Coordinates of C-alpha atoms in Angstrom, one line a residue:
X1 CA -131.0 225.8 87.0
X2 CA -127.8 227.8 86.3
X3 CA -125.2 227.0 83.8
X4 CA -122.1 226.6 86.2
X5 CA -120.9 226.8 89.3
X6 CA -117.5 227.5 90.2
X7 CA -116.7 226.3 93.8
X8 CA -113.7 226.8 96.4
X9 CA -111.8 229.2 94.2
X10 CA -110.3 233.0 95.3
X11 CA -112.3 234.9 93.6
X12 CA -111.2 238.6 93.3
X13 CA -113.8 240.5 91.9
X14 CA -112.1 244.0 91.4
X15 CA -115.5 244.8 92.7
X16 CA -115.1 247.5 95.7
X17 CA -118.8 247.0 97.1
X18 CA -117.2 242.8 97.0
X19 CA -114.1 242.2 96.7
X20 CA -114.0 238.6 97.4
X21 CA -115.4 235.4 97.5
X22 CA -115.3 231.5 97.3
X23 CA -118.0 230.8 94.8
X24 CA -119.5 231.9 91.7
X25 CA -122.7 231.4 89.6
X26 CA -123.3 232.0 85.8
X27 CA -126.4 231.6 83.7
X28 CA -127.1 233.1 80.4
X29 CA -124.1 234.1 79.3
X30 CA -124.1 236.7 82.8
X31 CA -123.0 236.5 86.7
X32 CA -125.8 235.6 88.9
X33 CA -124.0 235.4 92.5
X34 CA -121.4 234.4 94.7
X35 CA -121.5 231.9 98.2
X36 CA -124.7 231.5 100.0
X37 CA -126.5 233.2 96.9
X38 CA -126.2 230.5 94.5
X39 CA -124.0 227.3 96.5
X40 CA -127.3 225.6 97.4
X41 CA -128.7 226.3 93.5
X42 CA -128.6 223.5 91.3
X43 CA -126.5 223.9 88.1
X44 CA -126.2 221.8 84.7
X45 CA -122.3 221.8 86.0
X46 CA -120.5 222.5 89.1
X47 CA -116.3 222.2 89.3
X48 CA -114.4 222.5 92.0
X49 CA -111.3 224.5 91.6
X50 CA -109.4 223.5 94.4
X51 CA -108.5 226.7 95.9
X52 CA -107.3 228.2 91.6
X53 CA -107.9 232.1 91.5
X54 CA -110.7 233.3 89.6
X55 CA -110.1 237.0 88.7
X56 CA -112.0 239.3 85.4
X57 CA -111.2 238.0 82.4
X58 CA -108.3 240.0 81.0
X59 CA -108.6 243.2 78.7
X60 CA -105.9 244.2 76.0
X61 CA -107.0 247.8 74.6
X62 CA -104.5 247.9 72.4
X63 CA -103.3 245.8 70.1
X64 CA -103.2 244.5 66.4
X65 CA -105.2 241.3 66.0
X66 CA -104.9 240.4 62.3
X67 CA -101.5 241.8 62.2
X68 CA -100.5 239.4 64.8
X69 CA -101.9 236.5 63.2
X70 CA -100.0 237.4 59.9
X71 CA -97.1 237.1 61.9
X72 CA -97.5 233.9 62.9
X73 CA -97.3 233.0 59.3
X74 CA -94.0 234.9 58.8
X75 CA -90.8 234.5 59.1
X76 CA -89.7 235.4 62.6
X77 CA -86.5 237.2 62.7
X78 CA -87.0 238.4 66.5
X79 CA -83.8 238.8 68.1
X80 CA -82.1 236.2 66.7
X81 CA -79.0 234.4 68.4
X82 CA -76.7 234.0 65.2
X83 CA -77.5 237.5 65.1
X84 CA -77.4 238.8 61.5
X85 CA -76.2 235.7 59.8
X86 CA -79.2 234.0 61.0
X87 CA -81.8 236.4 59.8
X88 CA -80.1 236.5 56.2
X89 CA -80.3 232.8 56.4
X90 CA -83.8 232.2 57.2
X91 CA -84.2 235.1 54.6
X92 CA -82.5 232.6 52.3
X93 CA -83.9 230.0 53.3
X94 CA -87.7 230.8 52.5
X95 CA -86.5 232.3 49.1
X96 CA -85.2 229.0 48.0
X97 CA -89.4 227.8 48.2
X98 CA -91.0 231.2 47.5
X99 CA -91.5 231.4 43.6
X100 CA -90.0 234.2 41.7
X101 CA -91.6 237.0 41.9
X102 CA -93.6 236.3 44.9
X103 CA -93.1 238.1 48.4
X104 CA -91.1 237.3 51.0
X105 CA -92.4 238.5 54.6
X106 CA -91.1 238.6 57.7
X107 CA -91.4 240.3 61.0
X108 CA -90.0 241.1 64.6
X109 CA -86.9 242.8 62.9
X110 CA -85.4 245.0 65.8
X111 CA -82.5 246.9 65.0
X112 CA -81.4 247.6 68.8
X113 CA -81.2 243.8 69.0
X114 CA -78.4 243.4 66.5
X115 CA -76.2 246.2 67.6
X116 CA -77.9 249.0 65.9
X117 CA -77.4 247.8 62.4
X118 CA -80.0 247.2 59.8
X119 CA -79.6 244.4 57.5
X120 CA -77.3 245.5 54.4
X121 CA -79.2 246.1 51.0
X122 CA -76.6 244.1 48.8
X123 CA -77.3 241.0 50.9
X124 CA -80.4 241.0 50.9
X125 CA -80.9 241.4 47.0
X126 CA -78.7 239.2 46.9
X127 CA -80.0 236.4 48.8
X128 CA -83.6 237.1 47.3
X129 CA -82.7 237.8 43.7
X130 CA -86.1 239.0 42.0
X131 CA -88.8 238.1 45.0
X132 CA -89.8 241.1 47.2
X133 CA -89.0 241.3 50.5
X134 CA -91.1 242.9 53.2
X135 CA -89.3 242.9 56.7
X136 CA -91.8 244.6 59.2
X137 CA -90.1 246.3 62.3
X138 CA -91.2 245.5 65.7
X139 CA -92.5 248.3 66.1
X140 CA -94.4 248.1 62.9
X141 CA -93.3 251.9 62.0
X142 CA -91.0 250.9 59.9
X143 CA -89.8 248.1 57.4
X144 CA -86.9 246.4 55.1
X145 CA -87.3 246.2 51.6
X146 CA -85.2 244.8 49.3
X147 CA -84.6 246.5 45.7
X148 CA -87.2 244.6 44.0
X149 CA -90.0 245.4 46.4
X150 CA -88.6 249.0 46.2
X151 CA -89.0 249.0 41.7
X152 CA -92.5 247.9 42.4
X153 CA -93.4 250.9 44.4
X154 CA -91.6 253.4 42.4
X155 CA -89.6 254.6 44.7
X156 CA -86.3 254.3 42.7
X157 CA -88.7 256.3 39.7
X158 CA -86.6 259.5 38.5
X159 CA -88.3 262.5 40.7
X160 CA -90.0 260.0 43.4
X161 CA -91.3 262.4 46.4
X162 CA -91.0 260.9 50.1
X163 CA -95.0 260.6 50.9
X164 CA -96.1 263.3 53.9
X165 CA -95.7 261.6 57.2
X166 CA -93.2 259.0 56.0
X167 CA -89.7 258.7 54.1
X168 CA -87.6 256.3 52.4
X169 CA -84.4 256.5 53.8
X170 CA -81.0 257.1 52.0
X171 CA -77.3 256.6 52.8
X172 CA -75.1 259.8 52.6
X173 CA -74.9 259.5 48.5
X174 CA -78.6 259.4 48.1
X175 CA -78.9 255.6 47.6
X176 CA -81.6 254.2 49.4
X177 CA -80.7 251.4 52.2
X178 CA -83.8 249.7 52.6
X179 CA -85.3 251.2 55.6
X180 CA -88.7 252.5 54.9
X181 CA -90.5 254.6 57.5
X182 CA -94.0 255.4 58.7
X183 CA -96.5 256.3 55.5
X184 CA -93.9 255.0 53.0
X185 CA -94.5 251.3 53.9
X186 CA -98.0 251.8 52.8
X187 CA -96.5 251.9 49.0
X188 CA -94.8 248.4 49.3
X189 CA -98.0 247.4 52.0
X190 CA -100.6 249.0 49.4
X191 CA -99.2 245.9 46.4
X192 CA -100.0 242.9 48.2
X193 CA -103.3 244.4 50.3
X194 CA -106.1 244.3 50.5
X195 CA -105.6 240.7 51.7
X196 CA -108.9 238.5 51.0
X197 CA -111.5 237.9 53.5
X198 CA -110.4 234.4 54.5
X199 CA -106.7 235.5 55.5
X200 CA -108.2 237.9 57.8
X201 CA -110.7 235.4 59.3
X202 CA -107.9 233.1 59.4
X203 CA -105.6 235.4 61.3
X204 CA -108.1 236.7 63.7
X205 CA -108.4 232.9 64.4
X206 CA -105.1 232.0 65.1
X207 CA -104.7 235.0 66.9
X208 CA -107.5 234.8 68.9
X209 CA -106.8 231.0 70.0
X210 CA -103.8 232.7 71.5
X211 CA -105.5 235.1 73.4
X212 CA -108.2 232.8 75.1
X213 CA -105.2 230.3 76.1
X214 CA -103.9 233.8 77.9
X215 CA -106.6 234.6 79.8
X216 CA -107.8 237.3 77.3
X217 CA -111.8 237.9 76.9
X218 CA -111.6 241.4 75.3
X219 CA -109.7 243.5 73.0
X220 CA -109.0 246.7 70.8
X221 CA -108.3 246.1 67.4
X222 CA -106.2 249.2 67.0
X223 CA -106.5 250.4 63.3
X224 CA -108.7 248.7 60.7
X225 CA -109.5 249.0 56.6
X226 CA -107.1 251.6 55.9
X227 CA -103.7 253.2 56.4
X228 CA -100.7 251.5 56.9
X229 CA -102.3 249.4 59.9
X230 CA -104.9 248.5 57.9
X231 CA -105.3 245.3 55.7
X232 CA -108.6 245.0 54.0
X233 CA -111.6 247.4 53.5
X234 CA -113.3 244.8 54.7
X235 CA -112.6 244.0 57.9
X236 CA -115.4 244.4 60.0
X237 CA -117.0 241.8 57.1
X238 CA -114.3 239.7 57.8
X239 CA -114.9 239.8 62.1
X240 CA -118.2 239.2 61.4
X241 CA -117.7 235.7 59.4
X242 CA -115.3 235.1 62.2
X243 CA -117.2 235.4 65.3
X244 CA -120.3 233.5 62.9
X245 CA -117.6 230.8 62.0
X246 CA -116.3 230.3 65.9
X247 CA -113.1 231.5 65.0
X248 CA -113.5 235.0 67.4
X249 CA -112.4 233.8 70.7
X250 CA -112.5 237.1 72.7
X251 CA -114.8 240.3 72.0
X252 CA -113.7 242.6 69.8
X253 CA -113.8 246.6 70.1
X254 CA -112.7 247.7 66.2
X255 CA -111.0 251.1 65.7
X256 CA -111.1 252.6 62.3
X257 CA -107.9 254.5 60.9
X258 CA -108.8 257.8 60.2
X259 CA -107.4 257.8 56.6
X260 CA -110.4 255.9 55.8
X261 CA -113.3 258.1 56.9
X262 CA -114.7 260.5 54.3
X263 CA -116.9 263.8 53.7
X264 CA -120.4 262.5 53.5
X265 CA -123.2 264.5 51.5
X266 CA -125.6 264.8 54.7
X267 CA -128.2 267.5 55.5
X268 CA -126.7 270.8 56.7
X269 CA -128.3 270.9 60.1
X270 CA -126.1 267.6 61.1
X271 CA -123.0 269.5 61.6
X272 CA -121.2 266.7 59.7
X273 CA -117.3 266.5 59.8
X274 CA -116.2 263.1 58.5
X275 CA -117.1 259.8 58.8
X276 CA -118.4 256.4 57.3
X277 CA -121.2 255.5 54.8
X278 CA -124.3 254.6 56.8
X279 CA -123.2 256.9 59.6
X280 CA -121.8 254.7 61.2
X281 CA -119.8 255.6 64.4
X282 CA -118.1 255.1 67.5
X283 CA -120.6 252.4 69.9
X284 CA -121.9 250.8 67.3
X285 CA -122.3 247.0 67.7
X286 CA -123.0 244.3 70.7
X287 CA -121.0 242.8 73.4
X288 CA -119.2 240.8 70.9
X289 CA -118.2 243.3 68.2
X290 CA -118.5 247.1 68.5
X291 CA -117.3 250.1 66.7
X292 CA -114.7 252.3 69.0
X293 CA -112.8 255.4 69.1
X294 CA -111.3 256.4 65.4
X295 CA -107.9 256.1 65.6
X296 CA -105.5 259.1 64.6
X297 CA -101.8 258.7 63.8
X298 CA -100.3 262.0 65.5
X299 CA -97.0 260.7 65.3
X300 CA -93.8 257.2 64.8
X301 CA -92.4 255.4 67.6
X302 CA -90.2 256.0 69.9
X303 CA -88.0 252.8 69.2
X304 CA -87.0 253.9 65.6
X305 CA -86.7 257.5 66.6
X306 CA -89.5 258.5 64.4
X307 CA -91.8 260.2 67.3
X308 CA -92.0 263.4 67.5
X309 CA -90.3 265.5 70.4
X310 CA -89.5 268.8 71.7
X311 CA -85.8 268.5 71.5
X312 CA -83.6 266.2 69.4
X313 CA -83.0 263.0 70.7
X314 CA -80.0 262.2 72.9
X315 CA -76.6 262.5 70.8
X316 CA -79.0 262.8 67.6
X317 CA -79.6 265.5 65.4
X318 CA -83.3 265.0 64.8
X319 CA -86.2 265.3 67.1
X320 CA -88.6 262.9 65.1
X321 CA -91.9 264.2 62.8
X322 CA -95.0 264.5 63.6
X323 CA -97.5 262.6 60.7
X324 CA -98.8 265.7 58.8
X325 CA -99.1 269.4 59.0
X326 CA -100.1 270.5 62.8
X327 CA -103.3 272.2 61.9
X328 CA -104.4 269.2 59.7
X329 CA -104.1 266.6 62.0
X330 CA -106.2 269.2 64.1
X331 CA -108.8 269.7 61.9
X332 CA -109.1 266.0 61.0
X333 CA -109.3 265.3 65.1
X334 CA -112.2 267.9 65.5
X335 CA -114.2 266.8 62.1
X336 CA -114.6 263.1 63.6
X337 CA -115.3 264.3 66.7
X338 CA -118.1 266.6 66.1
X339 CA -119.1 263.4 63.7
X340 CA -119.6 261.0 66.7
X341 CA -116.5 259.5 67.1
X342 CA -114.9 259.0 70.3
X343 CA -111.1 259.6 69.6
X344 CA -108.0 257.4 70.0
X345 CA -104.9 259.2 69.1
X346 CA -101.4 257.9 68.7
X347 CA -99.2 260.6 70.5
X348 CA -95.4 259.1 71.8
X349 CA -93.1 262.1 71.8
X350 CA -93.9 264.9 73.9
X351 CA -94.6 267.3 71.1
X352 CA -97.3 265.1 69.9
X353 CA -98.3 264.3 73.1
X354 CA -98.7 268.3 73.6
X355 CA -101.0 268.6 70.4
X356 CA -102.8 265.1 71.5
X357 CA -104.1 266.9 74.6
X358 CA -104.7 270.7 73.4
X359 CA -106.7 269.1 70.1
X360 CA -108.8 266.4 72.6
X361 CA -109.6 269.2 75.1
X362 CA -110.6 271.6 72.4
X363 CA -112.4 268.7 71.1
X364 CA -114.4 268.0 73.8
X365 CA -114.7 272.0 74.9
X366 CA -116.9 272.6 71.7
X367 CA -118.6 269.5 70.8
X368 CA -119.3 267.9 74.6
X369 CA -118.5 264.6 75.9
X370 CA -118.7 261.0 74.7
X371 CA -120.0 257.7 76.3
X372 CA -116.6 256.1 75.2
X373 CA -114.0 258.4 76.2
X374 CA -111.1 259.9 74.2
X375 CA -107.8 258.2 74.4
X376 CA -104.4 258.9 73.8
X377 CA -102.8 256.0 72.6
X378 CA -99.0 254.6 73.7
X379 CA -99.0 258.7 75.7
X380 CA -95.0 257.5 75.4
X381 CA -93.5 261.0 76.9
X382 CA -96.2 262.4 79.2
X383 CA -94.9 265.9 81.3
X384 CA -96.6 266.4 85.0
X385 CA -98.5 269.6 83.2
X386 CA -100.8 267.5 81.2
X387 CA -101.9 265.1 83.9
X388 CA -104.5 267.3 85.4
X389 CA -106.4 267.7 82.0
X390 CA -106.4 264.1 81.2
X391 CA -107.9 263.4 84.7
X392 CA -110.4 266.5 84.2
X393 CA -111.6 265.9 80.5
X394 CA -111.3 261.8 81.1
X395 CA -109.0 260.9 78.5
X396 CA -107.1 257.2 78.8
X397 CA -104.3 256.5 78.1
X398 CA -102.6 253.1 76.9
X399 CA -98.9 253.2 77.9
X400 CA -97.6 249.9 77.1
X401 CA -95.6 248.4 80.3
X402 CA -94.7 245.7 77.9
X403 CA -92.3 247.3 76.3
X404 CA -90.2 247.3 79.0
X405 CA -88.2 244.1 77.9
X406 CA -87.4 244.0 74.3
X407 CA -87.0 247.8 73.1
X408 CA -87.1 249.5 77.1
X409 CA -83.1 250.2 77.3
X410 CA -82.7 251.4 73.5
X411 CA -85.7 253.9 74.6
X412 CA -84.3 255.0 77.6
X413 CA -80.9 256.3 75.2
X414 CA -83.3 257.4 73.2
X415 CA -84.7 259.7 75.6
X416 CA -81.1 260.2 77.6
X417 CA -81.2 260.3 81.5
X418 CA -82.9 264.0 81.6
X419 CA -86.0 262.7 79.8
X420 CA -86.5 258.8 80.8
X421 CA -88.0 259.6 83.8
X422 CA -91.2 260.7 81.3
X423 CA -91.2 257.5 79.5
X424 CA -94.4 255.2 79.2
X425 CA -95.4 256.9 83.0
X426 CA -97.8 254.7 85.2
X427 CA -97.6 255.2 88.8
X428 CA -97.9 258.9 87.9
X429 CA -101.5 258.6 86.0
X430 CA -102.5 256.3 88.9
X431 CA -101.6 259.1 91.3
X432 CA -103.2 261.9 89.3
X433 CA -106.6 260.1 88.5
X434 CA -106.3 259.7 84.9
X435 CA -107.7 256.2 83.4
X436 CA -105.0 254.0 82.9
X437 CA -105.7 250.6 80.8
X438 CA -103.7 247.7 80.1
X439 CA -102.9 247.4 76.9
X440 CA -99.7 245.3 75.0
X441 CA -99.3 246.9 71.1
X442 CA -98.9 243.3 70.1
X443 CA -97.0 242.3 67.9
X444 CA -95.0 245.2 68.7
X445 CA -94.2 243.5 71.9
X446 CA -95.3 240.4 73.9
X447 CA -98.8 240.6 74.2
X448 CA -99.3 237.6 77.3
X449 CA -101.5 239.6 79.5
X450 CA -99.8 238.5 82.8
X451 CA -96.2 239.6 81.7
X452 CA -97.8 242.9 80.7
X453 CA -99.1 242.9 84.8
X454 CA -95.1 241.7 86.1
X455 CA -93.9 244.5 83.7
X456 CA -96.0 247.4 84.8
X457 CA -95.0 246.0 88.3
X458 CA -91.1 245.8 87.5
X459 CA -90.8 247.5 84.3
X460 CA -87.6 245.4 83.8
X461 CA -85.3 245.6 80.3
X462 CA -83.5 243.5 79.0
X463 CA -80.3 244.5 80.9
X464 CA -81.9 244.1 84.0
X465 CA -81.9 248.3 84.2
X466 CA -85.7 249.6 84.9
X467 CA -87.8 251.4 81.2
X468 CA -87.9 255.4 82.6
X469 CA -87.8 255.4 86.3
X470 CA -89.0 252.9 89.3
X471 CA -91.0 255.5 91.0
X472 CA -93.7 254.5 87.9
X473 CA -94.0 250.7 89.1
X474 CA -97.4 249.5 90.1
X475 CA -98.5 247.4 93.1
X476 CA -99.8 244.3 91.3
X477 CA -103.5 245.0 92.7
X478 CA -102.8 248.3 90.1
X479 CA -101.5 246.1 87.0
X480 CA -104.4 243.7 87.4
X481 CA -107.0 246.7 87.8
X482 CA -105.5 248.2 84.9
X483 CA -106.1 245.0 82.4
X484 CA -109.2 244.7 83.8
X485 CA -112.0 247.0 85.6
X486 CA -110.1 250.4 83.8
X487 CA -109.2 248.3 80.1
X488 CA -113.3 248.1 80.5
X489 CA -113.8 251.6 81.3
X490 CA -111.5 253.0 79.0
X491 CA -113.3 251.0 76.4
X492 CA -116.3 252.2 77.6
X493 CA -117.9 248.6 78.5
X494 CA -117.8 249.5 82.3
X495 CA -120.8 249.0 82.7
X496 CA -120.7 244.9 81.6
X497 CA -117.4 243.8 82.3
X498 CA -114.3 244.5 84.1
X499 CA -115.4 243.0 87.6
X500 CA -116.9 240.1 88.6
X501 CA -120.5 242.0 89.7
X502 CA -124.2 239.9 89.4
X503 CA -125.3 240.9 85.9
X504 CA -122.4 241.5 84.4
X505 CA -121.2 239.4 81.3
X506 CA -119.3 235.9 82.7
X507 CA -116.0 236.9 81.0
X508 CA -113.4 235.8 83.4
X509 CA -109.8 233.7 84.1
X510 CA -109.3 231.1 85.9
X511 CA -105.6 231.1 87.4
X512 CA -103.2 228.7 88.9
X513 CA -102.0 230.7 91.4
X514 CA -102.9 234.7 92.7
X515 CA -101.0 237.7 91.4
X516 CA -101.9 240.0 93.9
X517 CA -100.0 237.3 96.5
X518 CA -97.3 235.9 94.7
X519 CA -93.8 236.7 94.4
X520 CA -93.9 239.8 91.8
X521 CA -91.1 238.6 89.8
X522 CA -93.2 235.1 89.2
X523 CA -96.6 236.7 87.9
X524 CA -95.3 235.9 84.3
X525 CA -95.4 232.5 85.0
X526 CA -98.9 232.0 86.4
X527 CA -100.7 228.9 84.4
X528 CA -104.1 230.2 82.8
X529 CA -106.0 226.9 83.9
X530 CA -109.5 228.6 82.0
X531 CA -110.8 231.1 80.1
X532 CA -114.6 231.7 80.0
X533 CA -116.5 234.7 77.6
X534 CA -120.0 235.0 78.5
X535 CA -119.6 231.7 80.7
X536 CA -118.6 229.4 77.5
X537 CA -115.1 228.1 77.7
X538 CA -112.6 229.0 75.3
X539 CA -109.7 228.0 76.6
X540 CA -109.5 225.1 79.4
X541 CA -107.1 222.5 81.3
X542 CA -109.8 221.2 84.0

């Protein structure tokens, strides 16, 4: 007897040897069949969908789980419409119940959205007298502090030293403003982490509830346990108590930060590099959690003008930084490969996406291949001469179509019209072969899986102009491939999810309508009437 039958759906199996069918059968946690194969087959439960879609349940590679679920605990001061009145206010507001001497956090600050201006220093001590404030970016590269929190890190200390890969950043006199960038958020970040075990569990759970009501079944948890990214040693720990409690709605691939792996005292014939104690490594774990690629900051973002290009930015006088000295982020990237790890490196500007490439290939040249392939993460400003190795060596990449929206028209000055045509590419990795998976960076940016499909469809900003150039718009058969079949290849869980094939884990949404057929500019809206991980419902309106 199987578990469940689902009857007179669409079913679109991103399955080339089946693309289609009308019925569906799960047992065990796996896909048993379609139609005449299992409609006659008794099952403990059989629902009639009424013509609903049925499509892979939806893959977000990238993405920053318990980061996200902090923020839903913050204050939100995401493109306000009183502008900067109202952020200072809500500001206020939460310091008037915030003990002194506690922290203030917020999130969602984008400075693009309040007409390039960053909340004034003054005010804000002002307003939160001796509490420190921690006002995350958008784009999480970068943050607000307010004087106190700035004491506490010693960064007003006579003789304080910007940290490599990072700065605090000072008006014309010297004085800082507030804005701290890249590393340098990890001395306010490093006074109030590691957060405890329950706050993580806790986040991953409200986080997660989110995700299932999407239509999301897997993700990448990009950057764990250390750096700036990170927010407890502990984290696996904490996933695990999660997916024991219930709280883990959607599998989880975890991705180390780099800054946290180590030189380990093995025996010289290993060839060790780097790694973790145990030995553990890239592939490690089940279908619910598993260990991924390590993840290596190359360079910032592209939003705050921190990522690191060939040439200045447009009407600027900087070209961004990369995070550390060329030949050490080099020599870290080949010590965890030849180690085990699978890599995932953060590359945005072209000059970092230049040394992302050259340092995979020459990776992969010495020490061989990996099950999990090599990614480059965000691959933000990608030229046509690198396509051809990243199709050849296999190497993903995760541009994030989702950007397109909130930050796409401050990128596309950023970049200035000679240069946007390279910005967060699509079409163009589709074309050349290279592994393209859908992926959001939330809470960089909104992380709903089916407005991440309309916007690698329409790439639309916010002023109705397109993020880089139309000519990198997919077909919405592309977008959904993309979150799905390739976000499970580029994870490398091909092999169990990503289509709707017999044997395969029963991860899968159930939609209201077909996003392959629908109006393009409507995908967004699509109701997720189910979501289903290994044939269990986690979210459902039926």
């Amino acid at each position: 007897m199987l578990d469940l039958i689902l009857d007179n759906a669409r079913i679109r199996t991103l399955d080339d040897d089946r693309p289609g069918a009308r019925t569906i059968g799960l047992w065990g946690g796996r896909i048993v069949g379609f139609d005449d194969d299992v409609r006659s087959l008794n099952a403990k439960r059989r629902i009639n969908l009424d013509g609903a879609t049925v499509l892979p349940g939806f893959n977000d590679v990238h993405c920053h789980t318990t980061w996200y679920g902090l923020t839903l605990a913050s204050i939100d001061c995401t493109a306000l419409p009183g502008g900067l009145d109202e952020v200072y206010r809500r500001i206020e507001d939460a310091a008037r119940t915030t003990p002194e001497g506690d922290w203030i956090n917020a999130t969602g600050y984008g400075h693009r959205d309040y007409g390039g201006q960053y909340p004034d220093l003054d005010v804000l001590d002002r307003i939160t007298g001796d509490r420190p404030l921690f006002l995350r970016q958008q784009s999480g590269h970068s943050a607000i502090v307010n004087t106190a929190a700035m004491e506490r890190a010693g960064m007003l200390a006579p003789g304080f030293a910007d940290p490599v890969g990072g700065r605090v950043v000072r008006d014309a006199g010297g004085r800082p403003t507030g804005l701290v960038e890249e590393t340098a958020q990890e001395l306010i970040q490093d006074l109030v982490r590691p957060y405890s075990l329950d706050t993580v569990v806790d986040c991953v759970d409200r986080a997660t509830a989110g995700y299932a009501s999407e239509g999301i079944t897997s993700f990448g948890e990009c950057g764990i346990f250390a750096g700036w990214i990170g927010h407890s040693p502990l984290e696996v720990h904490a996933y695990q108590l999660a997916r024991e409690q219930g709280k883990l709605r959607a599998r989880a691939q975890l991705l180390p930060m780099a800054d946290g792996l180590h030189s380990i005292a093995s025996h010289s014939a290993d060839g060790y590099g780097i790694g973790l104690d145990t030995g553990l490594r890239t592939g490690f774990g089940d279908d619910w959690l598993s260990i991924g690629p390590v993840k290596i900051f190359m360079d910032g973002a592209m939003s705050g003008e921190t990522a690191a290009m060939r040439e200045d930015y447009a009407g600027r006088d900087t070209a961004g930084y990369l995070q550390d000295d060329p030949e050490k982020l080099r020599r870290t990237i080949l010590d965890a490969y030849r180690s085990g790890w699978s890599l995932a490196v953060h590359a945005i500007g072209d000059l970092a996406v230049d040394h992302a490439v050259r340092n995979i290939v020459e990776a992969v040249d010495t020490y061989g291949r990996r099950s999990v392939p090599n990614r480059i993460e965000h691959a933000g400003t990608v030229h046509d001469e690198h396509l051809p190795a990243l199709a050849e060596y296999g190497i993903a990449v995760t541009p994030q179509a989702a950007f397109a929206r909130d930050i796409g028209a401050g990128m596309n000055v950023s970049a200035g019209p000679d240069r946007r045509r390279l910005l967060y590419r699509a079409r163009s990795f589709v074309d050349a072969g290279v592994m393209l998976a859908g992926s959001s960076d939330r809470p960089c940016a909104d992380g709903n899986a089916l407005r991440g499909i309309q916007a690698f469809v329409d790439r639309l900003t916010s002023t109705g102009d397109v993020m880089g150039s139309a000519d990198e718009c997919l077909t919405a058969e592309q977008a959904v491939t993309a979150y799905t079949r390739t976000a499970a290849e580029a994870s490398g869980h091909g092999a169990v999810k990503g289509t709707l094939t017999p044997g395969k884990l029963a991860d899968l949404v159930v939609l209201g309508d077909d996003p392959l057929s629908v109006d393009p500019t409507t995908i967004k809206d699509i109701d997720v009437v189910a979501t289903l991980v290994g044939g269990d419902f986690t979210h459902s309106t039926l």
